[in-house]
Coordinates of C-alpha atoms and ligand atoms in Angstrom, one line a residue:
M7 CA -0.1 7.4 22.6
E8 CA 1.4 6.4 25.8
Q9 CA 5.0 5.8 25.4
R10 CA 5.1 5.8 21.5
R11 CA 8.0 6.9 20.0
I12 CA 7.2 9.3 16.9
L13 CA 10.0 11.4 14.8
V14 CA 8.2 14.5 13.4
A15 CA 10.6 15.7 10.4
V16 CA 10.2 19.1 9.6
T17 CA 10.5 21.1 6.3
G18 CA 11.3 24.2 4.9
G19 CA 7.6 25.8 4.6
I20 CA 6.2 28.4 6.4
A21 CA 3.7 26.1 8.0
A22 CA 6.8 24.7 10.0
Y23 CA 5.7 27.7 12.8
K24 CA 2.4 25.3 13.7
I25 CA 5.0 22.5 14.6
P26 CA 5.7 23.7 18.3
E27 CA 1.9 23.1 18.8
L28 CA 1.6 19.6 17.0
I29 CA 5.0 18.7 19.4
R30 CA 2.8 19.9 22.5
I31 CA -0.4 17.8 21.2
L32 CA 1.6 14.7 21.1
R33 CA 3.8 15.7 24.3
R34 CA -0.1 15.8 26.2
A35 CA -1.2 12.6 24.6
G36 CA 1.9 10.8 25.7
A37 CA 3.8 10.7 23.5
C38 CA 8.2 10.4 22.9
V39 CA 8.6 12.9 20.2
R40 CA 12.2 13.7 18.9
C41 CA 12.8 15.8 15.8
A42 CA 14.9 16.3 12.6
M43 CA 15.0 19.4 10.2
T44 CA 16.0 20.1 7.2
P45 CA 17.9 23.5 6.5
A46 CA 15.4 25.5 4.9
A47 CA 13.0 24.3 8.0
Q48 CA 15.4 26.3 10.6
E49 CA 14.6 29.2 9.0
F50 CA 11.1 29.2 10.5
V51 CA 11.7 27.9 13.4
S52 CA 14.7 27.5 15.5
P53 CA 15.7 24.0 16.7
L54 CA 15.9 25.5 20.3
V55 CA 12.2 25.7 20.4
L56 CA 11.6 22.2 19.0
Q57 CA 14.5 21.1 21.7
T58 CA 12.7 22.8 24.4
L59 CA 9.6 21.0 23.7
T60 CA 10.4 17.7 23.0
G61 CA 13.4 17.7 25.9
H62 CA 15.9 15.8 23.1
P63 CA 18.5 17.9 20.9
V64 CA 17.1 18.1 17.2
R65 CA 18.8 16.1 14.5
T66 CA 19.8 18.4 11.9
D67 CA 22.5 17.3 9.8
L68 CA 23.5 14.4 8.2
F69 CA 27.6 14.9 8.6
D70 CA 27.9 16.3 11.7
A71 CA 29.7 13.6 14.4
S72 CA 28.2 15.4 17.7
Q73 CA 24.7 14.8 16.3
E74 CA 25.9 11.3 14.9
G75 CA 27.3 10.7 18.1
E76 CA 24.0 11.5 20.4
I77 CA 21.5 9.2 18.3
D78 CA 22.6 7.9 14.3
H79 CA 20.4 8.7 11.9
I80 CA 20.0 4.7 11.3
S81 CA 19.5 4.3 14.9
L82 CA 16.9 7.7 14.9
A83 CA 14.9 5.9 11.9
D84 CA 14.4 2.4 13.6
W85 CA 13.5 4.2 17.2
A86 CA 10.4 6.0 15.4
E87 CA 7.9 3.7 15.6
L88 CA 5.7 6.5 13.5
V89 CA 7.6 9.7 11.0
I90 CA 5.2 12.8 10.4
L91 CA 6.6 14.8 8.0
A92 CA 5.1 18.3 8.7
P93 CA 5.2 20.5 6.8
A94 CA 5.7 18.4 3.8
T95 CA 7.6 20.7 1.0
A96 CA 7.1 19.9 -3.0
N97 CA 10.8 19.4 -2.5
T98 CA 10.9 16.6 0.2
L99 CA 8.1 14.8 -1.1
A100 CA 9.9 14.4 -4.7
K101 CA 13.0 13.7 -3.1
M102 CA 11.0 11.0 -1.1
S103 CA 8.9 9.5 -4.5
C104 CA 13.0 9.6 -6.0
G105 CA 14.4 7.8 -3.0
L106 CA 16.8 10.3 -2.4
A107 CA 19.0 10.8 0.4
D108 CA 20.8 14.0 0.2
D109 CA 19.7 15.4 4.0
L110 CA 19.4 13.9 7.1
V111 CA 15.2 13.8 6.7
S112 CA 15.8 12.3 3.5
A113 CA 18.2 9.6 4.3
V114 CA 15.8 8.9 7.6
L115 CA 12.6 9.0 5.6
L116 CA 14.5 6.2 3.6
A117 CA 15.6 4.1 6.1
T118 CA 12.6 4.1 8.3
R119 CA 10.5 0.9 8.5
A120 CA 7.6 3.1 10.2
P121 CA 4.7 4.2 8.5
V122 CA 5.1 8.0 7.4
L123 CA 2.5 10.3 7.6
V124 CA 2.9 13.0 5.2
A125 CA 1.1 16.6 6.1
P126 CA 1.8 18.7 2.8
A127 CA 2.1 22.0 2.3
M128 CA 2.6 24.4 -0.4
N129 CA 1.7 27.0 -3.4
V130 CA -1.4 25.8 -4.9
N131 CA 0.5 25.8 -7.9
M132 CA 2.8 23.3 -6.7
W133 CA 0.5 21.2 -5.4
E134 CA -1.5 20.8 -8.4
H135 CA 1.5 20.2 -10.8
P136 CA 1.8 16.8 -12.2
A137 CA 4.9 16.1 -10.8
T138 CA 4.0 16.6 -7.6
R139 CA 0.7 15.0 -8.1
S140 CA 2.7 11.8 -10.0
N141 CA 5.0 11.5 -6.8
M142 CA 2.2 12.0 -4.4
E143 CA 0.5 8.7 -6.1
T144 CA 3.7 6.9 -5.9
L145 CA 4.4 7.7 -2.2
R146 CA 0.4 6.5 -1.9
Q147 CA 0.7 3.1 -3.7
R148 CA 3.8 2.7 -1.1
G149 CA 1.5 2.5 1.8
I150 CA 2.4 6.5 2.6
R151 CA -0.3 8.2 4.3
A152 CA -1.1 11.5 3.7
I153 CA -3.4 14.1 5.7
G154 CA -4.5 17.5 3.7
P155 CA -3.6 20.0 2.3
E156 CA -6.5 22.5 3.3
V157 CA -7.8 24.7 0.9
G158 CA -8.3 28.2 1.5
E159 CA -6.2 31.1 1.6
L160 CA -2.3 30.5 1.7
A161 CA 0.7 32.4 3.0
C162 CA 1.9 33.2 -0.8
G163 CA -1.4 34.9 -1.5
W164 CA -2.8 32.5 -3.6
E165 CA -6.1 30.9 -2.6
G166 CA -6.4 27.1 -2.9
A167 CA -5.6 23.9 -1.9
G168 CA -1.9 24.2 0.2
R169 CA -2.4 24.9 3.8
M170 CA -1.3 22.7 6.2
S171 CA -3.9 20.6 8.1
Q172 CA -4.1 21.5 11.9
P173 CA -2.1 20.2 14.1
E174 CA -5.1 18.7 15.8
A175 CA -6.5 16.6 12.6
I176 CA -2.3 15.6 11.8
A177 CA -2.1 14.1 15.6
A178 CA -5.5 12.9 15.5
E179 CA -4.7 10.9 12.0
A180 CA -1.2 9.8 13.8
G181 CA -3.1 8.3 16.6
L182 CA -5.4 6.3 14.2
L183 CA -1.8 5.2 12.4
L184 CA -0.2 4.1 16.0
G185 CA -3.1 2.4 17.2
S186 CA -3.6 -0.1 14.4
R187 CA -0.8 -2.5 15.0
D188 CA -3.7 -5.1 15.2
L189 CA -1.4 -7.2 12.5
A190 CA 1.5 -7.3 14.3
G191 CA 2.7 -11.1 14.7
E192 CA 1.4 -11.9 11.4
V193 CA 2.2 -12.9 8.2
V194 CA 0.2 -11.6 5.4
L195 CA 0.7 -13.5 1.8
V196 CA -0.6 -11.4 -0.6
S197 CA -1.0 -12.2 -4.9
A198 CA -2.0 -9.4 -6.8
G199 CA -2.3 -8.2 -10.3
G200 CA -3.3 -10.6 -13.1
T201 CA -0.9 -13.2 -14.8
R202 CA 0.5 -13.3 -18.8
E203 CA 0.4 -16.7 -20.7
P204 CA 2.4 -16.8 -23.3
I205 CA 0.8 -17.8 -26.6
D206 CA 4.5 -17.2 -28.3
R207 CA 7.9 -15.6 -28.2
V208 CA 5.8 -11.8 -28.5
R209 CA 2.4 -12.2 -27.6
F210 CA 0.4 -13.5 -24.1
L211 CA -3.0 -14.3 -22.9
G212 CA -3.5 -11.7 -20.3
N213 CA -6.6 -9.7 -18.6
R214 CA -7.3 -6.4 -17.3
S215 CA -6.7 -6.4 -13.7
S216 CA -4.6 -3.8 -12.4
G217 CA -3.1 -5.2 -8.8
K218 CA -4.5 -2.1 -7.2
M219 CA -6.6 -4.2 -5.0
G220 CA -4.0 -6.7 -3.7
F221 CA -1.3 -3.7 -3.7
A222 CA -3.5 -2.0 -1.2
V223 CA -4.2 -4.9 1.0
A224 CA -0.2 -5.4 1.1
A225 CA 0.1 -1.8 2.1
E226 CA -2.4 -1.7 4.4
A227 CA -1.2 -5.2 6.2
A228 CA 2.4 -3.6 6.5
L229 CA 1.1 -0.6 8.1
R230 CA -0.7 -2.6 10.8
G231 CA 2.3 -4.5 11.5
A232 CA 2.4 -7.6 9.3
D233 CA 5.6 -9.2 7.5
V234 CA 4.2 -8.6 4.2
V235 CA 4.7 -10.8 1.0
L236 CA 3.8 -9.5 -2.1
V237 CA 3.2 -12.1 -5.0
A238 CA 2.6 -9.3 -8.1
G239 CA 1.9 -9.9 -12.0
P240 CA 3.1 -7.8 -14.2
T241 CA 2.1 -4.0 -13.1
P242 CA 3.8 -0.6 -13.0
L243 CA 2.6 -0.2 -9.8
A244 CA 5.4 0.6 -6.6
T245 CA 5.8 -1.5 -4.1
P246 CA 4.3 -0.3 -1.0
A247 CA 6.5 0.6 1.9
G248 CA 8.0 -2.2 4.3
V249 CA 6.4 -4.8 1.7
R250 CA 8.9 -8.0 0.4
R251 CA 7.9 -8.5 -3.3
V252 CA 8.2 -11.3 -5.3
D253 CA 7.1 -10.8 -9.1
V254 CA 5.8 -13.4 -11.4
Q255 CA 4.0 -13.3 -15.0
T256 CA 2.3 -16.3 -15.5
A257 CA -0.4 -18.5 -13.4
L258 CA 2.3 -21.7 -12.9
E259 CA 5.0 -19.3 -12.1
M260 CA 2.5 -17.5 -9.1
R261 CA 1.5 -20.8 -7.8
D262 CA 4.9 -21.5 -7.0
A263 CA 5.5 -18.0 -5.6
L264 CA 2.6 -18.5 -3.3
L265 CA 2.8 -22.0 -2.8
A266 CA 6.7 -21.3 -1.6
E267 CA 5.6 -18.6 1.0
F268 CA 2.6 -20.3 1.8
E269 CA 3.9 -22.5 5.1
R270 CA 4.7 -19.0 7.0
A271 CA 1.7 -17.2 6.4
T272 CA -1.1 -16.9 8.6
I273 CA -3.1 -15.2 6.5
T274 CA -2.9 -15.2 2.5
V275 CA -4.9 -13.1 0.5
M276 CA -6.0 -14.1 -3.1
A277 CA -6.3 -11.1 -5.1
A278 CA -4.9 -11.8 -7.9
A279 CA -6.6 -12.3 -11.2
V280 CA -4.8 -15.8 -12.7
A281 CA -5.7 -16.7 -15.7
D282 CA -7.6 -20.0 -15.7
F283 CA -6.5 -20.8 -19.4
R284 CA -2.9 -21.2 -21.0
A285 CA -1.9 -21.7 -24.6
A286 CA -1.5 -26.2 -24.6
R287 CA 1.7 -25.5 -26.6
P288 CA 2.9 -22.1 -26.8
S289 CA 6.1 -21.2 -29.3
E290 CA 9.4 -20.4 -28.7
L291 CA 9.0 -18.5 -32.0
K292 CA 7.5 -15.7 -32.9
I293 CA 4.0 -16.9 -35.2
K294 CA 4.1 -15.8 -38.3
K295 CA 1.3 -14.8 -40.7
E296 CA 3.6 -16.5 -43.9
D297 CA 3.4 -19.9 -42.2
L298 CA 0.0 -20.2 -42.0
A299 CA -2.0 -21.1 -45.4
A300 CA -3.4 -17.8 -46.8
D301 CA -6.7 -16.3 -45.4
S302 CA -6.1 -19.2 -42.5
G303 CA -7.2 -18.2 -39.2
L304 CA -5.2 -19.4 -36.1
T305 CA -6.7 -21.9 -33.8
L306 CA -5.1 -21.8 -29.8
E307 CA -5.7 -25.0 -27.4
L308 CA -6.0 -24.1 -24.3
T309 CA -5.4 -26.2 -21.3
R310 CA -6.5 -24.9 -17.8
N311 CA -4.4 -23.9 -14.8
P312 CA -4.5 -25.2 -11.4
D313 CA -7.2 -23.5 -9.3
I314 CA -4.4 -21.6 -6.8
L315 CA -7.2 -20.7 -4.4
A316 CA -8.9 -24.0 -3.8
E317 CA -5.3 -25.6 -3.7
L318 CA -4.2 -23.1 -1.4
C319 CA -7.1 -24.2 1.0
A320 CA -6.9 -27.6 0.7
R321 CA -4.0 -27.6 2.7
K322 CA -4.6 -24.7 5.1
G323 CA -5.3 -26.0 8.3
D324 CA -5.5 -23.5 10.8
R325 CA -4.6 -20.5 8.6
L326 CA -6.7 -18.0 7.5
V327 CA -7.4 -17.9 3.3
I328 CA -9.3 -15.3 1.6
G329 CA -10.4 -15.3 -1.8
F330 CA -11.7 -12.5 -4.6
A331 CA -14.5 -13.3 -6.7
A332 CA -14.6 -10.9 -9.9
E333 CA -17.9 -11.7 -11.1
S334 CA -19.7 -9.8 -14.2
H335 CA -23.5 -10.5 -13.1
D336 CA -25.5 -12.7 -10.8
L337 CA -22.9 -11.4 -8.3
M338 CA -24.7 -13.3 -4.7
A339 CA -25.4 -16.7 -6.1
S340 CA -21.9 -16.9 -8.3
A341 CA -20.2 -15.7 -5.2
Q342 CA -22.0 -18.4 -2.8
R343 CA -21.3 -21.0 -5.0
K344 CA -17.8 -20.2 -5.7
I345 CA -16.7 -20.1 -1.5
A346 CA -18.0 -23.5 -1.1
R347 CA -16.1 -24.3 -3.8
K348 CA -13.1 -23.1 -3.0
G349 CA -12.9 -23.7 0.6
C350 CA -11.5 -20.1 1.5
D351 CA -12.8 -18.3 4.9
L352 CA -13.6 -15.5 3.2
L353 CA -14.4 -14.2 -0.1
V354 CA -14.3 -10.7 -1.5
A355 CA -17.3 -10.5 -4.2
N356 CA -16.5 -7.9 -6.5
N357 CA -18.9 -6.5 -9.2
I358 CA -16.5 -5.8 -12.7
S359 CA -19.7 -5.1 -14.6
S360 CA -19.4 -1.1 -13.4
E361 CA -17.4 1.4 -14.9
T362 CA -16.2 3.1 -11.6
S363 CA -15.2 0.1 -9.2
G364 CA -13.5 -3.4 -10.5
F365 CA -10.8 -3.6 -12.6
D366 CA -8.1 -0.8 -13.2
T367 CA -10.2 1.5 -10.8
D368 CA -9.4 3.3 -7.6
D369 CA -12.4 2.4 -6.3
N370 CA -14.6 -0.8 -5.3
A371 CA -17.7 -1.8 -4.0
V372 CA -17.9 -5.0 -2.3
V373 CA -19.7 -7.7 -0.5
F374 CA -18.5 -10.2 2.3
V375 CA -19.3 -13.4 1.6
W376 CA -18.7 -16.0 4.1
P377 CA -19.3 -19.9 4.7
D378 CA -22.1 -19.5 6.7
G379 CA -23.8 -17.7 4.1
Q380 CA -23.7 -14.6 5.7
V381 CA -22.9 -11.3 3.4
E382 CA -21.8 -7.9 4.2
E383 CA -22.5 -5.2 1.2
L384 CA -19.9 -2.2 1.3
P385 CA -20.7 0.8 -0.5
T386 CA -18.4 1.8 -3.2
L387 CA -15.1 3.1 -1.6
P388 CA -11.4 3.9 -2.4
K389 CA -9.4 0.2 -2.7
R390 CA -7.3 1.6 0.1
D391 CA -11.0 1.6 2.7
V392 CA -11.5 -1.6 1.0
A393 CA -8.2 -2.8 2.5
A394 CA -9.0 -1.5 5.6
Q395 CA -12.6 -2.8 5.9
L396 CA -11.1 -6.4 4.8
L397 CA -8.6 -6.2 7.4
D398 CA -10.5 -5.3 10.0
R399 CA -12.5 -8.7 9.8
V400 CA -9.6 -10.3 9.0
A401 CA -7.6 -9.1 12.5
K402 CA -11.1 -9.9 14.2
A403 CA -11.2 -13.6 13.2
R404 CA -7.8 -13.7 13.9
G405 CA -8.4 -12.4 17.7
G406 CA -6.4 -9.2 17.3
D407 CA -9.4 -7.2 18.4
E408 CA -9.2 -8.7 21.7
Ligands
LIG17 N1 -8.1 -17.7 -8.7 C1 -7.1 -19.0 -8.1 N2 -6.4 -19.5 -9.8 C2 -7.1 -19.6 -10.8 C3 -8.3 -18.8 -10.4 C4 -8.5 -18.2 -9.7 O1 -6.7 -19.0 -7.5 N3 -6.6 -20.4 -11.7 C5 -8.2 -17.3 -7.6 C6 -8.1 -15.9 -8.0 O2 -7.3 -15.7 -7.2 C7 -9.9 -15.5 -6.8 C8 -10.6 -16.3 -7.1 O3 -9.5 -17.4 -7.2 O4 -9.2 -15.3 -5.4 C9 -12.0 -16.5 -7.8 O5 -11.3 -15.9 -9.1 P1 -12.3 -15.5 -10.4 O6 -11.5 -15.4 -11.2 O7 -13.4 -14.7 -9.6 O8 -13.1 -17.1 -10.4 P2 -12.6 -18.4 -10.8 O9 -12.5 -19.6 -10.1 O10 -11.6 -18.0 -12.1 O11 -14.0 -18.9 -11.6 P3 -14.9 -18.1 -13.2 O12 -14.0 -17.2 -13.9 O13 -15.8 -19.6 -13.6 O14 -15.8 -17.5 -12.6

């Protein structure tokens, strides 16, 4: 952490009393620490304490001209290489999830492009409330890291999940986040989600891909310092922090968007489930039954879509291109044939026949397949961890670990 710039943003929870200890640990590890506080946080710990421990004036007010003169809130957001929000109250997490910026801390959280680590602390019922659950899910999808809360006796008298993680654990997690900038300088192009191929004005051919795997790769790559472009099929997922997103509908649109970005990309990850076929002649209007003979079925003629991955591989030069393979049976043999056919540098094969991994789940069980026939089987992991494992291999292949 030597000389790394960490902003500790403190909000109003009783666990704020542990923040001086967190700052001491970070400082002992060599980090430069600054603090921002909400008005409520100052009810629990004095700015003077944090100023003394950090060696810097503490920012508390968005509209105080003298504080803005010292370091304005945008400069503070830009200064940070990592923001730790601790304790993170339900209120501030909700504001983050909505993108509100009505005080100094929420404004800095909205403005920063640095990774953010949140350490929630609150009453167990607030933590388990569907609103907080949904806000946390949104934040996770944007690439925000969370640590805790821990289960135990709470200051409010309840028992359950809600205690802020210990300062040592928060500092260790911060160290991990700061340590992994092994993709700085890389331009990572990721495709995610399924495509929709129109049949007529209202109907389309689609597939069950949620986009979660590709979004996890994009979020993780951004955290590791890459410049990330995400080409996404239709999905309600939130754009991860620091990622530029291009939305597309059809395979042909996805191909155009990827080709437009491919020149600049040093690493491309094709996680999208691209439709192999599209309707040969989609109708401009809605197809109506009354236009068909009574009792007749409807025959759709399909035409092949281009194989985008194979096309990118054909022009990849020294770029790294990673493909995915969705297999319902005969996984290893199909994956081996697929990597040879497509010509990519690594294929991530996943078994989509399982209920707990693959399409539209939070977990994935994958096998990494290399062109030389080597395979590496991973256990079932959350998609975020699969993304981290994949990018470990990618960074190594790009020489980022040297
Ligand atoms: N892919 C692509 N363009 C297509 C189809 C697939 O770029 N028209 C990419 C996917 O993004 C994925 C890889 O190719 O990275 C493998 O996709 P998959 O659906 O498993 O294989 P297919 O090539 O479609 O072969 P099949 O469906 O016959 O198994």
